[in-house]
Amino acid sequence: MASDFAMGQFRFLKRLLLVHGHWNYQRVGYLVLYNFYRNAVFVLMLFCVFYSVIYTSVPTIVVGVLDKDLSHKTLLKYPKLYGVGHRHEAYNLQLFWITMIDTLWQSLVLFYIPLFTYKESSIDIWSMGSLWTIAVVILVNIHLAMDIRRWVFIIHAAVWGSIIITYACMVVLDSIPIFPNYWTIYHLAKSPTYWLTILLIIIVALLPRFLVKVIHQIFWPSDIQIAREAEILRKVIPNLRS
């Protein structure tokens, strides 16, 4: 809205608006909501555990730059899809508060499931902090993965690589004898309870979001969702015939 563009010919305006304008609006709208969600999860968790958001920054940036909800052919074929930005469908006040409610739910799940699971055990604060750390990194990345529309190699590398790098950093830090959390991850990883707790956190935290998305797409699909399904059908039907 506040940028200057130079074009060699007016025919370039169509693609600039209908394709790149649409892609940019969808990316920025989701990027803003996801950053509110991700940072709010960490802020709420800071009441219990200190953790840096660096591990999850890279996937957010990559998705914000590369994700595409629709192909350029579909956007050029149906110019009315450009109206999604004018109707504020990707970012508005209602979506913001829904995201904050979802964030609160996920934060409570992150905190209380490990707390109740290990309340009768002798686990120390360093072990609990380690569990919270890896659980929140996995959670926010799977949350992001649920919303990605176009998977390419670099997005796979950023999302799943973030989880792998987090684990690797924890292993390295927990292997240094001078640190108070020395050998913590090794003791935790040997227990099935550790892995089941992480799995339970992911399922319980993301289940409401998943159900709402499914119900909304079935009963109140947006123009973008209908266009995406049409794209998928155009690819699937020729394959079925062959």
Coordinates of C-alpha atoms in Angstrom, one line a residue:
M1 CA 0.0 0.0 0.0
A2 CA 3.0 2.3 0.6
S3 CA 5.4 1.0 -2.1
D4 CA 6.3 2.3 -5.5
F5 CA 6.5 -0.1 -8.4
A6 CA 8.0 0.5 -11.8
M7 CA 6.6 -1.6 -14.7
G8 CA 7.8 -1.7 -18.3
Q9 CA 4.3 -2.4 -19.6
F10 CA 0.8 -2.2 -18.2
R11 CA 0.2 -5.9 -19.0
F12 CA 2.5 -6.7 -16.0
L13 CA 0.0 -5.0 -13.7
K14 CA -2.4 -8.0 -13.9
R15 CA 0.2 -10.5 -12.6
L16 CA 1.6 -8.1 -10.0
L17 CA -1.9 -7.6 -8.4
L18 CA -3.7 -10.8 -8.9
V19 CA -0.8 -13.2 -8.3
H20 CA 2.0 -11.5 -6.2
G21 CA -0.4 -9.2 -4.4
H22 CA -2.6 -12.2 -3.4
W23 CA 0.4 -14.3 -2.3
N24 CA 1.9 -11.4 -0.3
Y25 CA -1.4 -10.7 1.5
Q26 CA -1.9 -14.4 2.5
R27 CA 1.7 -14.7 3.7
V28 CA 1.8 -11.5 5.7
G29 CA -1.6 -12.2 7.2
Y30 CA -0.7 -15.7 8.4
L31 CA 2.8 -14.6 9.4
V32 CA 1.4 -11.9 11.8
L33 CA -1.1 -14.3 13.4
Y34 CA 1.5 -17.1 13.8
N35 CA 4.0 -14.7 15.3
F36 CA 1.4 -13.5 17.9
Y37 CA 0.6 -17.2 18.6
R38 CA 4.2 -18.4 18.8
N39 CA 5.5 -15.5 21.0
A40 CA 2.4 -15.6 23.3
V41 CA 3.0 -19.4 23.9
F42 CA 6.5 -18.7 25.1
V43 CA 5.5 -15.7 27.2
L44 CA 2.9 -17.7 29.0
M45 CA 5.3 -20.6 29.4
L46 CA 7.9 -18.2 30.9
F47 CA 6.0 -18.2 34.2
C48 CA 7.3 -21.8 34.5
V49 CA 10.3 -22.2 32.2
F50 CA 12.8 -19.9 30.5
Y51 CA 13.3 -20.5 26.8
S52 CA 14.4 -18.6 23.7
V53 CA 12.3 -18.4 20.6
I54 CA 15.3 -18.6 18.3
Y55 CA 14.7 -22.3 17.5
T56 CA 11.4 -21.6 15.9
S57 CA 12.2 -18.3 14.1
V58 CA 13.7 -19.9 10.9
P59 CA 10.6 -22.0 10.0
T60 CA 8.4 -18.9 10.5
I61 CA 10.5 -16.8 8.1
V62 CA 10.8 -19.5 5.5
V63 CA 7.0 -20.1 5.4
G64 CA 6.3 -16.4 5.5
V65 CA 8.5 -16.0 2.3
L66 CA 7.8 -19.2 0.3
D67 CA 4.3 -20.5 1.1
K68 CA 1.7 -20.2 -1.6
D69 CA -2.0 -21.0 -1.0
L70 CA -2.8 -21.1 -4.8
S71 CA -0.9 -21.4 -8.0
H72 CA -0.4 -18.4 -10.2
K73 CA -2.6 -20.0 -12.9
T74 CA -5.6 -20.2 -10.6
L75 CA -5.1 -16.6 -9.4
L76 CA -4.9 -15.3 -12.9
K77 CA -7.9 -17.4 -14.0
Y78 CA -10.2 -16.2 -11.1
P79 CA -9.5 -12.4 -10.5
K80 CA -12.2 -12.3 -7.8
L81 CA -9.8 -14.2 -5.4
Y82 CA -7.9 -11.0 -5.1
G83 CA -10.9 -9.7 -3.1
V84 CA -9.8 -11.9 -0.1
G85 CA -7.4 -9.1 0.9
H86 CA -10.0 -6.4 0.7
R87 CA -12.3 -8.5 2.9
H88 CA -9.5 -9.0 5.5
E89 CA -10.0 -12.8 5.5
A90 CA -6.4 -13.7 6.4
Y91 CA -6.0 -11.2 9.2
N92 CA -8.7 -9.5 11.2
L93 CA -9.7 -8.8 14.8
Q94 CA -11.8 -12.0 15.1
L95 CA -8.9 -14.2 13.9
F96 CA -6.6 -12.5 16.3
W97 CA -8.7 -13.3 19.3
I98 CA -9.3 -16.8 18.1
T99 CA -5.5 -17.2 17.9
M100 CA -5.1 -15.9 21.4
I101 CA -7.7 -18.3 22.8
D102 CA -6.0 -21.2 21.0
T103 CA -2.6 -19.9 22.4
L104 CA -3.9 -19.9 25.9
W105 CA -5.3 -23.4 25.6
Q106 CA -2.0 -24.7 24.2
S107 CA 0.0 -23.0 26.9
L108 CA -2.1 -24.6 29.6
V109 CA -1.7 -28.0 28.0
L110 CA 2.0 -27.5 27.7
F111 CA 2.4 -26.7 31.4
Y112 CA -0.1 -28.9 33.2
I113 CA 0.2 -32.2 31.3
P114 CA 3.9 -32.7 32.3
L115 CA 3.1 -31.3 35.8
F116 CA 0.4 -33.9 36.4
T117 CA 2.3 -36.7 34.7
Y118 CA 5.4 -36.3 36.9
K119 CA 3.7 -35.0 40.1
E120 CA 4.4 -38.3 42.0
S121 CA 8.0 -38.7 40.6
S122 CA 11.3 -37.3 41.9
I123 CA 12.0 -35.4 38.6
D124 CA 13.9 -32.2 39.2
I125 CA 13.3 -28.7 37.7
W126 CA 16.0 -29.2 35.1
S127 CA 14.4 -32.3 33.7
M128 CA 11.0 -30.7 33.7
G129 CA 12.4 -27.6 31.9
S130 CA 14.0 -29.9 29.3
L131 CA 10.7 -31.6 28.7
W132 CA 8.9 -28.3 28.4
T133 CA 11.5 -26.9 26.0
I134 CA 11.4 -29.8 23.5
A135 CA 7.6 -30.1 23.8
V136 CA 7.0 -26.5 22.9
V137 CA 9.4 -26.6 20.0
I138 CA 7.7 -29.6 18.5
L139 CA 4.2 -28.2 19.2
V140 CA 4.7 -24.8 17.5
N141 CA 6.4 -26.5 14.5
I142 CA 3.6 -29.0 14.0
H143 CA 1.1 -26.2 14.5
L144 CA 2.9 -24.4 11.6
A145 CA 3.0 -27.6 9.5
M146 CA -0.8 -27.9 9.8
D147 CA -1.2 -24.5 8.1
I148 CA 1.4 -24.9 5.3
R149 CA -0.3 -25.1 1.9
R150 CA 2.7 -25.9 -0.4
W151 CA 5.5 -28.1 0.8
V152 CA 8.9 -27.7 -0.8
F153 CA 12.2 -29.0 0.3
I154 CA 13.4 -25.9 2.0
I155 CA 10.2 -25.7 4.1
H156 CA 10.6 -29.4 5.1
A157 CA 14.2 -28.6 6.1
A158 CA 13.3 -25.6 8.1
V159 CA 10.3 -27.1 10.0
W160 CA 11.7 -30.5 10.8
G161 CA 15.3 -29.3 10.9
S162 CA 14.3 -26.9 13.7
I163 CA 13.2 -29.8 15.9
I164 CA 16.3 -31.8 15.1
I165 CA 18.6 -28.9 15.9
T166 CA 16.8 -28.3 19.1
Y167 CA 17.3 -31.9 20.2
A168 CA 21.0 -31.7 19.1
C169 CA 21.6 -28.5 21.1
M170 CA 20.0 -30.0 24.2
V171 CA 22.2 -33.1 23.9
V172 CA 25.3 -31.0 23.6
L173 CA 24.4 -28.7 26.5
D174 CA 23.4 -31.7 28.7
S175 CA 26.7 -33.3 28.0
I176 CA 28.7 -30.5 29.6
P177 CA 29.5 -31.5 33.3
I178 CA 29.7 -27.9 34.6
F179 CA 26.1 -27.2 33.8
P180 CA 23.4 -28.0 36.4
N181 CA 21.3 -29.9 33.8
Y182 CA 24.2 -32.3 33.1
W183 CA 22.9 -35.6 31.6
T184 CA 19.3 -34.6 32.0
I185 CA 18.2 -35.5 28.4
Y186 CA 19.8 -38.9 28.6
H187 CA 17.8 -39.9 31.7
L188 CA 14.6 -38.6 30.3
A189 CA 14.9 -40.2 26.8
K190 CA 15.2 -43.6 28.4
S191 CA 11.7 -43.4 29.8
P192 CA 8.6 -44.2 27.7
T193 CA 6.7 -41.7 29.9
Y194 CA 8.8 -38.9 28.4
W195 CA 7.9 -39.7 24.8
L196 CA 4.2 -40.5 25.7
T197 CA 4.0 -37.1 27.5
I198 CA 5.2 -35.2 24.5
L199 CA 2.8 -37.1 22.2
L200 CA -0.1 -36.4 24.6
I201 CA 0.8 -32.7 24.7
I202 CA 0.8 -32.5 20.9
I203 CA -2.6 -34.3 20.5
V204 CA -4.4 -32.5 23.3
A205 CA -3.0 -29.1 22.4
L206 CA -3.8 -29.3 18.7
L207 CA -7.0 -31.3 18.7
P208 CA -9.4 -28.3 19.1
R209 CA -7.6 -26.4 16.3
F210 CA -7.7 -29.5 14.0
L211 CA -11.4 -30.1 14.6
V212 CA -12.3 -26.4 14.0
K213 CA -10.4 -26.4 10.8
V214 CA -12.0 -29.6 9.5
I215 CA -15.6 -28.5 10.5
H216 CA -15.0 -25.0 8.9
Q217 CA -13.6 -26.5 5.7
I218 CA -16.5 -28.9 5.4
F219 CA -19.5 -26.6 6.2
W220 CA -18.2 -23.1 5.6
P221 CA -15.4 -23.3 3.0
S222 CA -13.8 -20.1 1.8
D223 CA -13.2 -19.2 -1.8
I224 CA -9.5 -20.0 -1.3
Q225 CA -10.3 -23.5 0.0
I226 CA -12.7 -24.2 -2.9
A227 CA -10.1 -23.0 -5.4
R228 CA -7.4 -25.2 -3.7
E229 CA -9.7 -28.3 -3.9
A230 CA -10.3 -27.5 -7.6
E231 CA -6.6 -27.4 -8.1
I232 CA -6.1 -30.8 -6.4
L233 CA -8.9 -32.4 -8.4
R234 CA -7.4 -31.1 -11.7
K235 CA -4.2 -32.9 -10.7
V236 CA -5.8 -36.1 -9.4
I237 CA -8.4 -36.8 -12.1
P238 CA -5.9 -37.2 -15.0
N239 CA -3.8 -39.5 -12.8
L240 CA -6.8 -41.7 -12.0
R241 CA -7.6 -41.9 -15.7
S242 CA -4.1 -42.9 -16.6

